[in-house]
PDB file of C-alpha atoms in Angstrom:
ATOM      1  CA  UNK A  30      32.376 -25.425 -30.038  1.00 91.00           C
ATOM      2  CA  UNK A  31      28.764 -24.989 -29.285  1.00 96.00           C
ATOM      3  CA  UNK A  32      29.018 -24.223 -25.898  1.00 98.00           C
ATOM      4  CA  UNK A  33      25.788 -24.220 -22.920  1.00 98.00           C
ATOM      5  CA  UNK A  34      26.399 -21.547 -19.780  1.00 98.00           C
ATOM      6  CA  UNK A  35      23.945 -22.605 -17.170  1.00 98.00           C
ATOM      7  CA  UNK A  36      22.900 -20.530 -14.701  1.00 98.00           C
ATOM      8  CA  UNK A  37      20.541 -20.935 -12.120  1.00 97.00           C
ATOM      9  CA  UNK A  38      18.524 -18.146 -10.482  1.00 97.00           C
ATOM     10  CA  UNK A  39      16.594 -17.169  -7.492  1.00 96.00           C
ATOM     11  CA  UNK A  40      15.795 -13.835  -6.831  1.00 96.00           C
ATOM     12  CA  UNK A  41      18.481 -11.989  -8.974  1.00 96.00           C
ATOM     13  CA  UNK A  42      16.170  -9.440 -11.156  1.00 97.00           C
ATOM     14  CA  UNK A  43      19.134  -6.810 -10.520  1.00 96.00           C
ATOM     15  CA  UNK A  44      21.772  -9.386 -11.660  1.00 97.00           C
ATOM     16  CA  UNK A  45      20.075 -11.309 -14.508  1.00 98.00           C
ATOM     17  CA  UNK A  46      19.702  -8.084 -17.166  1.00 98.00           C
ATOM     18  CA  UNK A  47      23.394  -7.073 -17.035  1.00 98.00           C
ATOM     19  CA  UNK A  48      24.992 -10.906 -17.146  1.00 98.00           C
ATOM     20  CA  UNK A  49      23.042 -12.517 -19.887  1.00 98.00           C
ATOM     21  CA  UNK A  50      24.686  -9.897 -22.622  1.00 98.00           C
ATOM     22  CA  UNK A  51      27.642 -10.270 -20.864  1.00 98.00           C
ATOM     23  CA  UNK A  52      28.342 -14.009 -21.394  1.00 98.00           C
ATOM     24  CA  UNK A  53      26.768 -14.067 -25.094  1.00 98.00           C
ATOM     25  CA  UNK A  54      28.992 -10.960 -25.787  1.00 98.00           C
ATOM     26  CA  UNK A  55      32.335 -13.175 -25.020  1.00 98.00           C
ATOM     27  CA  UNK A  56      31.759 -15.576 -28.397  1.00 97.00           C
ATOM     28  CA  UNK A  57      28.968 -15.941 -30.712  1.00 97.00           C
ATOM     29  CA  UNK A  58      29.585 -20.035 -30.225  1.00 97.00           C
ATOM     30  CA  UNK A  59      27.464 -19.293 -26.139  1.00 98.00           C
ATOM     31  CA  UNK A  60      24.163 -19.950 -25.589  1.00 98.00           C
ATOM     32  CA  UNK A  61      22.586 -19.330 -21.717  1.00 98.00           C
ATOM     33  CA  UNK A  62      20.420 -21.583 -20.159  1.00 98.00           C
ATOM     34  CA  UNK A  63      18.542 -19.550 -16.922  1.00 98.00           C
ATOM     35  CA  UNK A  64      17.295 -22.072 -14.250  1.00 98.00           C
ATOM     36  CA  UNK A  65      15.080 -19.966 -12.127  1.00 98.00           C
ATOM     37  CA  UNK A  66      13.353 -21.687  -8.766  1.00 96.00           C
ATOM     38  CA  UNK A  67      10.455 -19.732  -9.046  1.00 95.00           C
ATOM     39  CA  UNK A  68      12.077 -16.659  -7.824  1.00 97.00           C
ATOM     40  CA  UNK A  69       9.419 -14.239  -5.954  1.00 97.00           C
ATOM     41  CA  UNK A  70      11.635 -11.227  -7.219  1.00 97.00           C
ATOM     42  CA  UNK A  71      10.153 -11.490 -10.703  1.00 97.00           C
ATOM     43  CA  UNK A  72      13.395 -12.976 -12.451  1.00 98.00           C
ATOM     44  CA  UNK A  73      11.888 -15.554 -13.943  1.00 97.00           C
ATOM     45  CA  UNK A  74       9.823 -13.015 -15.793  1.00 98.00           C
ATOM     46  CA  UNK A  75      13.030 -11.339 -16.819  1.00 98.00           C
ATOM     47  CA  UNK A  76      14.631 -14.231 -17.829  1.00 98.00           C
ATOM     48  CA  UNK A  77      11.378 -14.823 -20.212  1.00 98.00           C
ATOM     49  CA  UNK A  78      12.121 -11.659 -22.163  1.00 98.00           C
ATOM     50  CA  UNK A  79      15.835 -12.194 -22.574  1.00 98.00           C
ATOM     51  CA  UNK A  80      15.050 -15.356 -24.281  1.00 98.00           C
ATOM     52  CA  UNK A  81      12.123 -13.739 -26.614  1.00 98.00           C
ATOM     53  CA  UNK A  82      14.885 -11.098 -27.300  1.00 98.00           C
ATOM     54  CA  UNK A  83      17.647 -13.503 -28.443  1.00 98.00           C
ATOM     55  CA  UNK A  84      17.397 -17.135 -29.290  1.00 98.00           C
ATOM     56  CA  UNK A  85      20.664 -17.696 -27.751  1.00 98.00           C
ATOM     57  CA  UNK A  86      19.009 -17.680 -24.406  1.00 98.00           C
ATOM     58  CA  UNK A  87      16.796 -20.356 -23.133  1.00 98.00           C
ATOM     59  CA  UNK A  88      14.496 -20.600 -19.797  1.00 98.00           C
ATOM     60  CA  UNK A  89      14.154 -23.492 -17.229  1.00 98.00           C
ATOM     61  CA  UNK A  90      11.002 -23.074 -14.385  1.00 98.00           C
ATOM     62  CA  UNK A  91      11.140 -24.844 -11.554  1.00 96.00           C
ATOM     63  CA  UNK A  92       8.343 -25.107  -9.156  1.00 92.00           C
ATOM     64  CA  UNK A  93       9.772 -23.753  -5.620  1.00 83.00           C
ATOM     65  CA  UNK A  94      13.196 -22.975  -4.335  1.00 86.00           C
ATOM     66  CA  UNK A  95      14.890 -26.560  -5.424  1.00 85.00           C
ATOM     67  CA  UNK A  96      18.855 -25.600  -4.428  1.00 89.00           C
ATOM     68  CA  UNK A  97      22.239 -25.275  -6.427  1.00 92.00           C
ATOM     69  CA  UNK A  98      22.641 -28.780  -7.250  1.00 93.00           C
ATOM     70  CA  UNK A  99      19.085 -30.118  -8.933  1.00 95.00           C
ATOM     71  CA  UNK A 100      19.430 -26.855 -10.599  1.00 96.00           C
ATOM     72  CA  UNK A 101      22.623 -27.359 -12.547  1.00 97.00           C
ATOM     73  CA  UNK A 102      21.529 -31.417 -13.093  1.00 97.00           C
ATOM     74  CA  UNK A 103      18.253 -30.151 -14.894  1.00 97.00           C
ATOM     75  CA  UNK A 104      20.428 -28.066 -16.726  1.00 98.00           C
ATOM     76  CA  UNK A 105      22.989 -30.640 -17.783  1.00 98.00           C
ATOM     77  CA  UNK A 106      20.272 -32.947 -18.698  1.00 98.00           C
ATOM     78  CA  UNK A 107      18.878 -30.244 -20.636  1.00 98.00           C
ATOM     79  CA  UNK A 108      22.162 -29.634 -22.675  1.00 98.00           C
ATOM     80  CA  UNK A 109      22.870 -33.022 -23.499  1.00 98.00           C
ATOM     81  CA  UNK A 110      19.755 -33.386 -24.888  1.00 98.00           C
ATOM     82  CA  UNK A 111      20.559 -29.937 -26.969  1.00 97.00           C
ATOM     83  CA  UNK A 112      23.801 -31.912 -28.308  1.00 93.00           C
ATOM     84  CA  UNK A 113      26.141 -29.099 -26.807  1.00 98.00           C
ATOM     85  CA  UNK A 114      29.575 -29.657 -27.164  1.00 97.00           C
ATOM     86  CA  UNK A 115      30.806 -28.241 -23.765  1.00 98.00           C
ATOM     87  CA  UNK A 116      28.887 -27.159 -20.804  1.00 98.00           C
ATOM     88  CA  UNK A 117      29.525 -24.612 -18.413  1.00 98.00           C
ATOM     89  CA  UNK A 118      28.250 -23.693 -14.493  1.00 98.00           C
ATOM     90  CA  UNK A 119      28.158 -19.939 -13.811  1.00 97.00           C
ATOM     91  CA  UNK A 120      27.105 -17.796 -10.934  1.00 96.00           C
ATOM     92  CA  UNK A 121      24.699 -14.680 -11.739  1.00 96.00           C
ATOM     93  CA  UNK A 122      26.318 -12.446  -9.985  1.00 94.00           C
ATOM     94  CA  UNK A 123      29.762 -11.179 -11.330  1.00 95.00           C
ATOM     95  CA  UNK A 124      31.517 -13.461  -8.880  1.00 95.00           C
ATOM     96  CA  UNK A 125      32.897 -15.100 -11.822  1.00 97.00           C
ATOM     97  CA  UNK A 126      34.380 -12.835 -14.350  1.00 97.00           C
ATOM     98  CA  UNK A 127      32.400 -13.632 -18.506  1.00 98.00           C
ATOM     99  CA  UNK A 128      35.969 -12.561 -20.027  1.00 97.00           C
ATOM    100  CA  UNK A 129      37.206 -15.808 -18.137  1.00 98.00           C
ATOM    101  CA  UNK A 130      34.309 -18.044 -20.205  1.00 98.00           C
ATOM    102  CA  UNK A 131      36.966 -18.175 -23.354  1.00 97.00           C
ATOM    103  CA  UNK A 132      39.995 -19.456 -20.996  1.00 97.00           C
ATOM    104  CA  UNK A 133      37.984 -21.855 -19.522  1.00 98.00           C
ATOM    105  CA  UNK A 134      36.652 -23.556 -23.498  1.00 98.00           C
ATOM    106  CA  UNK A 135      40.078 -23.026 -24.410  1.00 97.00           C
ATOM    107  CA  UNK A 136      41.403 -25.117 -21.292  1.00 98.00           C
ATOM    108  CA  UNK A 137      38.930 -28.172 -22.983  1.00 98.00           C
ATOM    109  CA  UNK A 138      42.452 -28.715 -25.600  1.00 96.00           C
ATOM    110  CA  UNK A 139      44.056 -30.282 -22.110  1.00 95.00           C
ATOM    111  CA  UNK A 140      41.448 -31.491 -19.755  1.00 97.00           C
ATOM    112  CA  UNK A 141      38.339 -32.937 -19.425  1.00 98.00           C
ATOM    113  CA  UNK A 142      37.053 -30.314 -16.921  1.00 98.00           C
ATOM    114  CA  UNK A 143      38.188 -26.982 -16.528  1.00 98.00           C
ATOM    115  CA  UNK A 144      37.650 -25.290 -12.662  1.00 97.00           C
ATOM    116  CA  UNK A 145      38.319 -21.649 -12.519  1.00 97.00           C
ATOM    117  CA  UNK A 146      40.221 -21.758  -9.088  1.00 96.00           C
ATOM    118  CA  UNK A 147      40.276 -18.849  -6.563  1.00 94.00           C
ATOM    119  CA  UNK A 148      43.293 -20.685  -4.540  1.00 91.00           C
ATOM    120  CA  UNK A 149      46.117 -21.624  -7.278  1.00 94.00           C
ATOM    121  CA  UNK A 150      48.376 -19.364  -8.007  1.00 94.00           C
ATOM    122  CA  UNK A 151      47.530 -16.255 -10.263  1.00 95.00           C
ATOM    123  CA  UNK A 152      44.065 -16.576  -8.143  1.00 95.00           C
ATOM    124  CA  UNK A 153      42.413 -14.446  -5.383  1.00 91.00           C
ATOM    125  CA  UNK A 154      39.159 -13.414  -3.881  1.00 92.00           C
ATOM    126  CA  UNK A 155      37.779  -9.392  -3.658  1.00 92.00           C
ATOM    127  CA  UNK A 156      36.519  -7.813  -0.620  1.00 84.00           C
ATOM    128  CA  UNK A 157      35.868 -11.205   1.275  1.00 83.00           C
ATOM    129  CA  UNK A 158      35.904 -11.403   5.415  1.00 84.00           C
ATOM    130  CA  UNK A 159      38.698 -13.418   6.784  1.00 85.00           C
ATOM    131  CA  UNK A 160      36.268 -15.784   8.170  1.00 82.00           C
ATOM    132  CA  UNK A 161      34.968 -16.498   4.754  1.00 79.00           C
ATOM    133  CA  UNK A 162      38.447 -16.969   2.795  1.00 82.00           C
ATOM    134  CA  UNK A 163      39.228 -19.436   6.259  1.00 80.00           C
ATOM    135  CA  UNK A 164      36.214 -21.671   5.752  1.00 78.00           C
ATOM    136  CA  UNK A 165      36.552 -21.714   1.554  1.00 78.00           C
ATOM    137  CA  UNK A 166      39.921 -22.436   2.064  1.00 77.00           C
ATOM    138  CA  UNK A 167      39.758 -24.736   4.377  1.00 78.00           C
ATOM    139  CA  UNK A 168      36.756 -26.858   3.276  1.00 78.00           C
ATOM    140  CA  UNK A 169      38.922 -27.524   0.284  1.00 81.00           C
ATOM    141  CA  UNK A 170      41.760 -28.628   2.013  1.00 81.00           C
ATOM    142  CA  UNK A 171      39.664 -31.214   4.093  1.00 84.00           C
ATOM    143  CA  UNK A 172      37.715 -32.230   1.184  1.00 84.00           C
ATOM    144  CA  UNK A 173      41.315 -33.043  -0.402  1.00 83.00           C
ATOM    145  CA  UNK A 174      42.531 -34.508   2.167  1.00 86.00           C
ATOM    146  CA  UNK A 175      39.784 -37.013   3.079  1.00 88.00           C
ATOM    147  CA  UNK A 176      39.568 -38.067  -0.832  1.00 89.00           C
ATOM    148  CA  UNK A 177      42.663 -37.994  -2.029  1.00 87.00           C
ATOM    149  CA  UNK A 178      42.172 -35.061  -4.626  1.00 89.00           C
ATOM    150  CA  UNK A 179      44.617 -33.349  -6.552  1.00 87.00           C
ATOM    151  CA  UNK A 180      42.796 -29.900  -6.379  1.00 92.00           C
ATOM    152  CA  UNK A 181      42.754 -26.977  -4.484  1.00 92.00           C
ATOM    153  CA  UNK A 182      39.602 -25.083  -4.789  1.00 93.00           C
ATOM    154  CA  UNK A 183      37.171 -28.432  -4.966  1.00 90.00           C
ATOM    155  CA  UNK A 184      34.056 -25.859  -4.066  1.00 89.00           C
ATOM    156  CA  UNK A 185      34.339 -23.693  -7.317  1.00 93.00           C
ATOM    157  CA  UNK A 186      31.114 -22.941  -9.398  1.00 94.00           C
ATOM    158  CA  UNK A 187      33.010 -21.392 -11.902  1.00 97.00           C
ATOM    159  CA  UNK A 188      33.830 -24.862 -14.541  1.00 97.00           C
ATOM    160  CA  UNK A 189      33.518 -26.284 -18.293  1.00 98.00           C
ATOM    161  CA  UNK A 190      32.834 -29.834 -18.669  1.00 98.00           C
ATOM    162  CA  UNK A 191      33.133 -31.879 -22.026  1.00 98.00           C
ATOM    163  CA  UNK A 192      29.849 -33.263 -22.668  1.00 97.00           C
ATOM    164  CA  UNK A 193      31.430 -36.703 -22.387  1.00 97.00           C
ATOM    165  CA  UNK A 194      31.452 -36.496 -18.809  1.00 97.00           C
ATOM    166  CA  UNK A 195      28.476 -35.766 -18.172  1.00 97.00           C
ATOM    167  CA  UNK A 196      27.380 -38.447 -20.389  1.00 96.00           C
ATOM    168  CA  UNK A 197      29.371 -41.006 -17.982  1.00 96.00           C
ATOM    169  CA  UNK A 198      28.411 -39.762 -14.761  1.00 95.00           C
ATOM    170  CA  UNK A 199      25.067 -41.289 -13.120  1.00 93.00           C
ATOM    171  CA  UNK A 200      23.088 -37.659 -12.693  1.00 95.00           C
ATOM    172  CA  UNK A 201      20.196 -39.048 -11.017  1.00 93.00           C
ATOM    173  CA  UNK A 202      22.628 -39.993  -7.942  1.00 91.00           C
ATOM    174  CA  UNK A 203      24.255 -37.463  -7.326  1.00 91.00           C
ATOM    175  CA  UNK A 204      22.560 -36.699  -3.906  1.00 83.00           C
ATOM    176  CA  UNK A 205      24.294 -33.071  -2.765  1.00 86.00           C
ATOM    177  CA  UNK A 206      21.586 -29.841  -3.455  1.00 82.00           C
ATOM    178  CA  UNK A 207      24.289 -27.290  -1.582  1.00 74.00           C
ATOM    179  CA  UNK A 208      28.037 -26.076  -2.097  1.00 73.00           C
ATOM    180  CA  UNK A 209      28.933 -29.855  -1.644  1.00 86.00           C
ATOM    181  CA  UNK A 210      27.541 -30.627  -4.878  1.00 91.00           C
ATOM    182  CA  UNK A 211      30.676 -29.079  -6.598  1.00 92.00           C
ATOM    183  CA  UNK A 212      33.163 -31.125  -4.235  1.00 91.00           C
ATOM    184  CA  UNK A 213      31.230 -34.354  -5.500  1.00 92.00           C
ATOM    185  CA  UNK A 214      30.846 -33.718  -8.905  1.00 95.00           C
ATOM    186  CA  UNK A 215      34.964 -33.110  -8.909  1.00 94.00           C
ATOM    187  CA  UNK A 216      35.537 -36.309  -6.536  1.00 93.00           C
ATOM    188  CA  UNK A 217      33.265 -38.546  -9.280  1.00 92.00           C
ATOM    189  CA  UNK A 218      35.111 -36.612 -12.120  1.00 95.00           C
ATOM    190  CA  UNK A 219      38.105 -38.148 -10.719  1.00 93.00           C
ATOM    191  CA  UNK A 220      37.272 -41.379  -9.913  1.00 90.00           C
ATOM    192  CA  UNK A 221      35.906 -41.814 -13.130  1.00 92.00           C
ATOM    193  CA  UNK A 222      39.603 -40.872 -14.584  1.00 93.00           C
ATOM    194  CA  UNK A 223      39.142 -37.544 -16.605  1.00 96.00           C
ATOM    195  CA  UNK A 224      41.840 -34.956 -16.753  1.00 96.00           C
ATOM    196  CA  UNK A 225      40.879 -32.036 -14.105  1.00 96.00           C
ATOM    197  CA  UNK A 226      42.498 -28.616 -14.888  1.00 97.00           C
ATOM    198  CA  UNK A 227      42.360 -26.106 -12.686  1.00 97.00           C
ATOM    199  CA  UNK A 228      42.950 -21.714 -14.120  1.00 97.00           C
ATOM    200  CA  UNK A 229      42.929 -18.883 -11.750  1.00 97.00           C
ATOM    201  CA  UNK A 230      40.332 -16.438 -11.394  1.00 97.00           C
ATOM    202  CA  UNK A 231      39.765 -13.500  -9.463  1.00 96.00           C
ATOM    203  CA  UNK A 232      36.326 -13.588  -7.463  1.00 94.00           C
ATOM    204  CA  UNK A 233      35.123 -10.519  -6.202  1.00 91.00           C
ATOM    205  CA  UNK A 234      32.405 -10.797  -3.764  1.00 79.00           C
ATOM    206  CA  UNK A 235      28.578 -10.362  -4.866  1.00 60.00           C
ATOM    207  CA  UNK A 236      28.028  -6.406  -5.686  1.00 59.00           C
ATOM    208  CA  UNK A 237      24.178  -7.095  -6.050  1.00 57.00           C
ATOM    209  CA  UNK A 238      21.566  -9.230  -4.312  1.00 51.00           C
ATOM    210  CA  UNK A 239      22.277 -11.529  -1.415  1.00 56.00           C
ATOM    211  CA  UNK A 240      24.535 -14.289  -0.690  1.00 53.00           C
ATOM    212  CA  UNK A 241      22.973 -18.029  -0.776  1.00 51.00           C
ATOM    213  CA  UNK A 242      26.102 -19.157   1.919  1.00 50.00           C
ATOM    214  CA  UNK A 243      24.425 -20.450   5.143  1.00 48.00           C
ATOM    215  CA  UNK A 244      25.927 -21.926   8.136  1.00 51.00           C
ATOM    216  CA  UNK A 245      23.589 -25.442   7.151  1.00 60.00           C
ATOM    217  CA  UNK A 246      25.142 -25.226   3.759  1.00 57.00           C
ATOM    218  CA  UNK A 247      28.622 -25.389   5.189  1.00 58.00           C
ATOM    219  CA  UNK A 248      27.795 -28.625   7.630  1.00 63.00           C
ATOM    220  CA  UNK A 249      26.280 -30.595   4.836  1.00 68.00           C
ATOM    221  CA  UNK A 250      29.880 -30.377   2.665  1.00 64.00           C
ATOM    222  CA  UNK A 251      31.887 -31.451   5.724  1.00 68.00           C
ATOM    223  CA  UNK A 252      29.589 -34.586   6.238  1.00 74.00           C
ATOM    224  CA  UNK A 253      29.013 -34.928   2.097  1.00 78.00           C
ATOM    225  CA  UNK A 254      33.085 -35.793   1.972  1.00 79.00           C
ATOM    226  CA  UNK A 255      32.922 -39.202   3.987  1.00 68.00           C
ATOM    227  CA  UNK A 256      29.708 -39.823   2.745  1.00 79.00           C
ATOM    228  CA  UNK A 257      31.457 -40.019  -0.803  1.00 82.00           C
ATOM    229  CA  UNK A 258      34.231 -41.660   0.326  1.00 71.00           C
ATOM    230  CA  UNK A 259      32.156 -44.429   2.374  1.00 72.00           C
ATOM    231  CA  UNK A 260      29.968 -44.930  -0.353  1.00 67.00           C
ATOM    232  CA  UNK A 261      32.863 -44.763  -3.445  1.00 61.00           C
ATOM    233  CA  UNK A 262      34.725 -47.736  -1.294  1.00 53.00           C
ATOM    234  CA  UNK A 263      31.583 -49.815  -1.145  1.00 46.00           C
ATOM    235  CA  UNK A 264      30.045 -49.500  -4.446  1.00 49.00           C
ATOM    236  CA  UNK A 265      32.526 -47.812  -6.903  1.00 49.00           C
ATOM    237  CA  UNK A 266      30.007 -48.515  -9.995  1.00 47.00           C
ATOM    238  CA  UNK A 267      27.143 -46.827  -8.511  1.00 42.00           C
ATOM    239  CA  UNK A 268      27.770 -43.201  -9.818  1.00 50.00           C
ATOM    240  CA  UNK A 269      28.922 -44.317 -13.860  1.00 46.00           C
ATOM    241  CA  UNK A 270      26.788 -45.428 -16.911  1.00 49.00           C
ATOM    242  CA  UNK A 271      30.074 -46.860 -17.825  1.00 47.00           C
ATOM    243  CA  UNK A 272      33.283 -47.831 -15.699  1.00 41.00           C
ATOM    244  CA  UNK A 273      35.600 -45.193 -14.955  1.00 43.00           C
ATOM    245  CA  UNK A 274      39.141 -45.250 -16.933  1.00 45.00           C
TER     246      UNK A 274
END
C-alpha cells in the first residue's frame, strides 16, 4: 500500500539527515512528506536536498512556527490529494522507532487507525523523569475518562490512518495546534465509529535537539477534553463530511 509518513519539522537539522533514510529504508511502498515551520536551524534547507536526492521525499514550507497540529492537517490534506493509501504521523527524532512503521501498515488488516501506544502492555518509555511518565500517563487517563475512550495512550504521535478517515473527518475544524490535537483526532475517530487499534512501542526520549513539551502545551489538552465533549453533545455533525457509523 502506498503509504505517506508525515513529519513535521522545526529546528531538527541534526535529526532530519539520519531519519529520512531510515523510514524509506523500512519498505520501498514509503514516501516522506517533511513539514518544516520555517525552521531558523536551516532544516528546511536540508529537507530540500533529501527530496532532490530521492523522489520518495517531498517538502512542505510553512511561513513561521505554525504548531504540531496545522502541521500534520497540511500534511493530510496534502496526501489525500496524492491518492495515498494510508497515512502516517511520525516524530523526527527517534522517539518512535522506523522498524515499528511495518507493524503499524500491517495493523491497517484490523483497524481503521493504528496508535503505537507507550502504556499497553509490551510498551514503555526510555530514560523519561517520573514527572514526565506521571503527566503522559495521566493526561490519558483523564482524557479517557471525561470521553468515554477505550484507549490508553490517547496523546501518541506515533499512528497510521486509512485514508478513509481522513476523508470523513471535517479537517478544517479541528481547532487543537498542541499535544491535544492527538487526543481529538482519536476522540472524533471514535465518534465517527472506526476501529482504533492500539500496538506497543518503546519510546526512548529525544537523543538530539530539544523537546517541544511546555507547561502551556499541557493546560491546553486538559481544557481541549471538555471542550470536545461540550461541543460533540451539542453539535455531533459538526466535525464529519458524512455521519459517523
Amino acid at each position: 500500500m502506498k503509504t505517506l509518513v508525515i513529519v513535521p519539522t522545526y529546528n531538527e537539522k541534526e535529526n532530519l539527515p539520519l531519519i529520512v533514510p531510515a523510514i524509506l529504508g523500512q519498505s520501498d511502498q514509503l514516501e516522506v512528506l517533511v513539514v518544516d515551520d520555517n525552521s531558523p536551524d536551516g532544516t528546511g534547507d536540508i529537507a530540500d536536498r533529501l527530496a532532490a536526492e530521492n523522489g520518495r521525499v517531498h517538502v512542505l514550507h510553512r511561513e513561521g512556527k505554525r504548531g504540531l497540529g496545522t502541521a500534520y492537517i497540511a500534511g493530510f490534506k496534502y496526501a489525500l490529494a496524492a491518492d495515498y493509501g494510508a497515512i502516517i504521523e511520525m516524530d523526527a527524532d527517534f522517539s518512535h522507532d522506523p522498524a515499528d512503521l511495518t507493524r503499524l501498515i500491517a495493523g491497517l488488516l484490523q483497524a481503521d487507525v493504528v496508535i503505537g501506544s507507550r502504556w499497553i502492555k509490551g510498551g514503555k518509555t526510555v530514560n523519561w523523569s517520573p514527572l514526565r511518565a506521571f503527566i503522559s500517563r495521566g493526561g490519558s487517563w483523564y482524557a479517557r475518562t471525561v470521553l468515554s475512550m477505550p484507549l490508553r495512550d490517547l496523546t501518541s504521535g506515533f499512528k497510521c490512518f486509512r485514508r478513509e478517515v481522513l476523508q470523513t473527518l471535517k479537517l478544517d475544524n479541528i481547532t487543537s495546534n498542541g499535544y491535544g490535537f492527538q487526543v481529538e483526532v482519536n476522540y472524533l475517530c471514535h465518534k465517527a465509529g472506526f476501529r482504533l487499534l492500539e500496538l506497543p512501542i518503546i519510546f526512548p526520549d529525544r537523543k538530539l535537539g530539544r523537546s517541544k513539551m511546555s507547561g502551556q502545551i499541557v493546560l491546553e489538552a486538559v481544557a481541549l477534553v471538555w471542550k470536545l465533549r461540550l461541543r460533540s453533545t451539542a453539535s455531533p455533525e459538526i466535525n464529519f463530511l458524512k455521519p459517523p457509523g
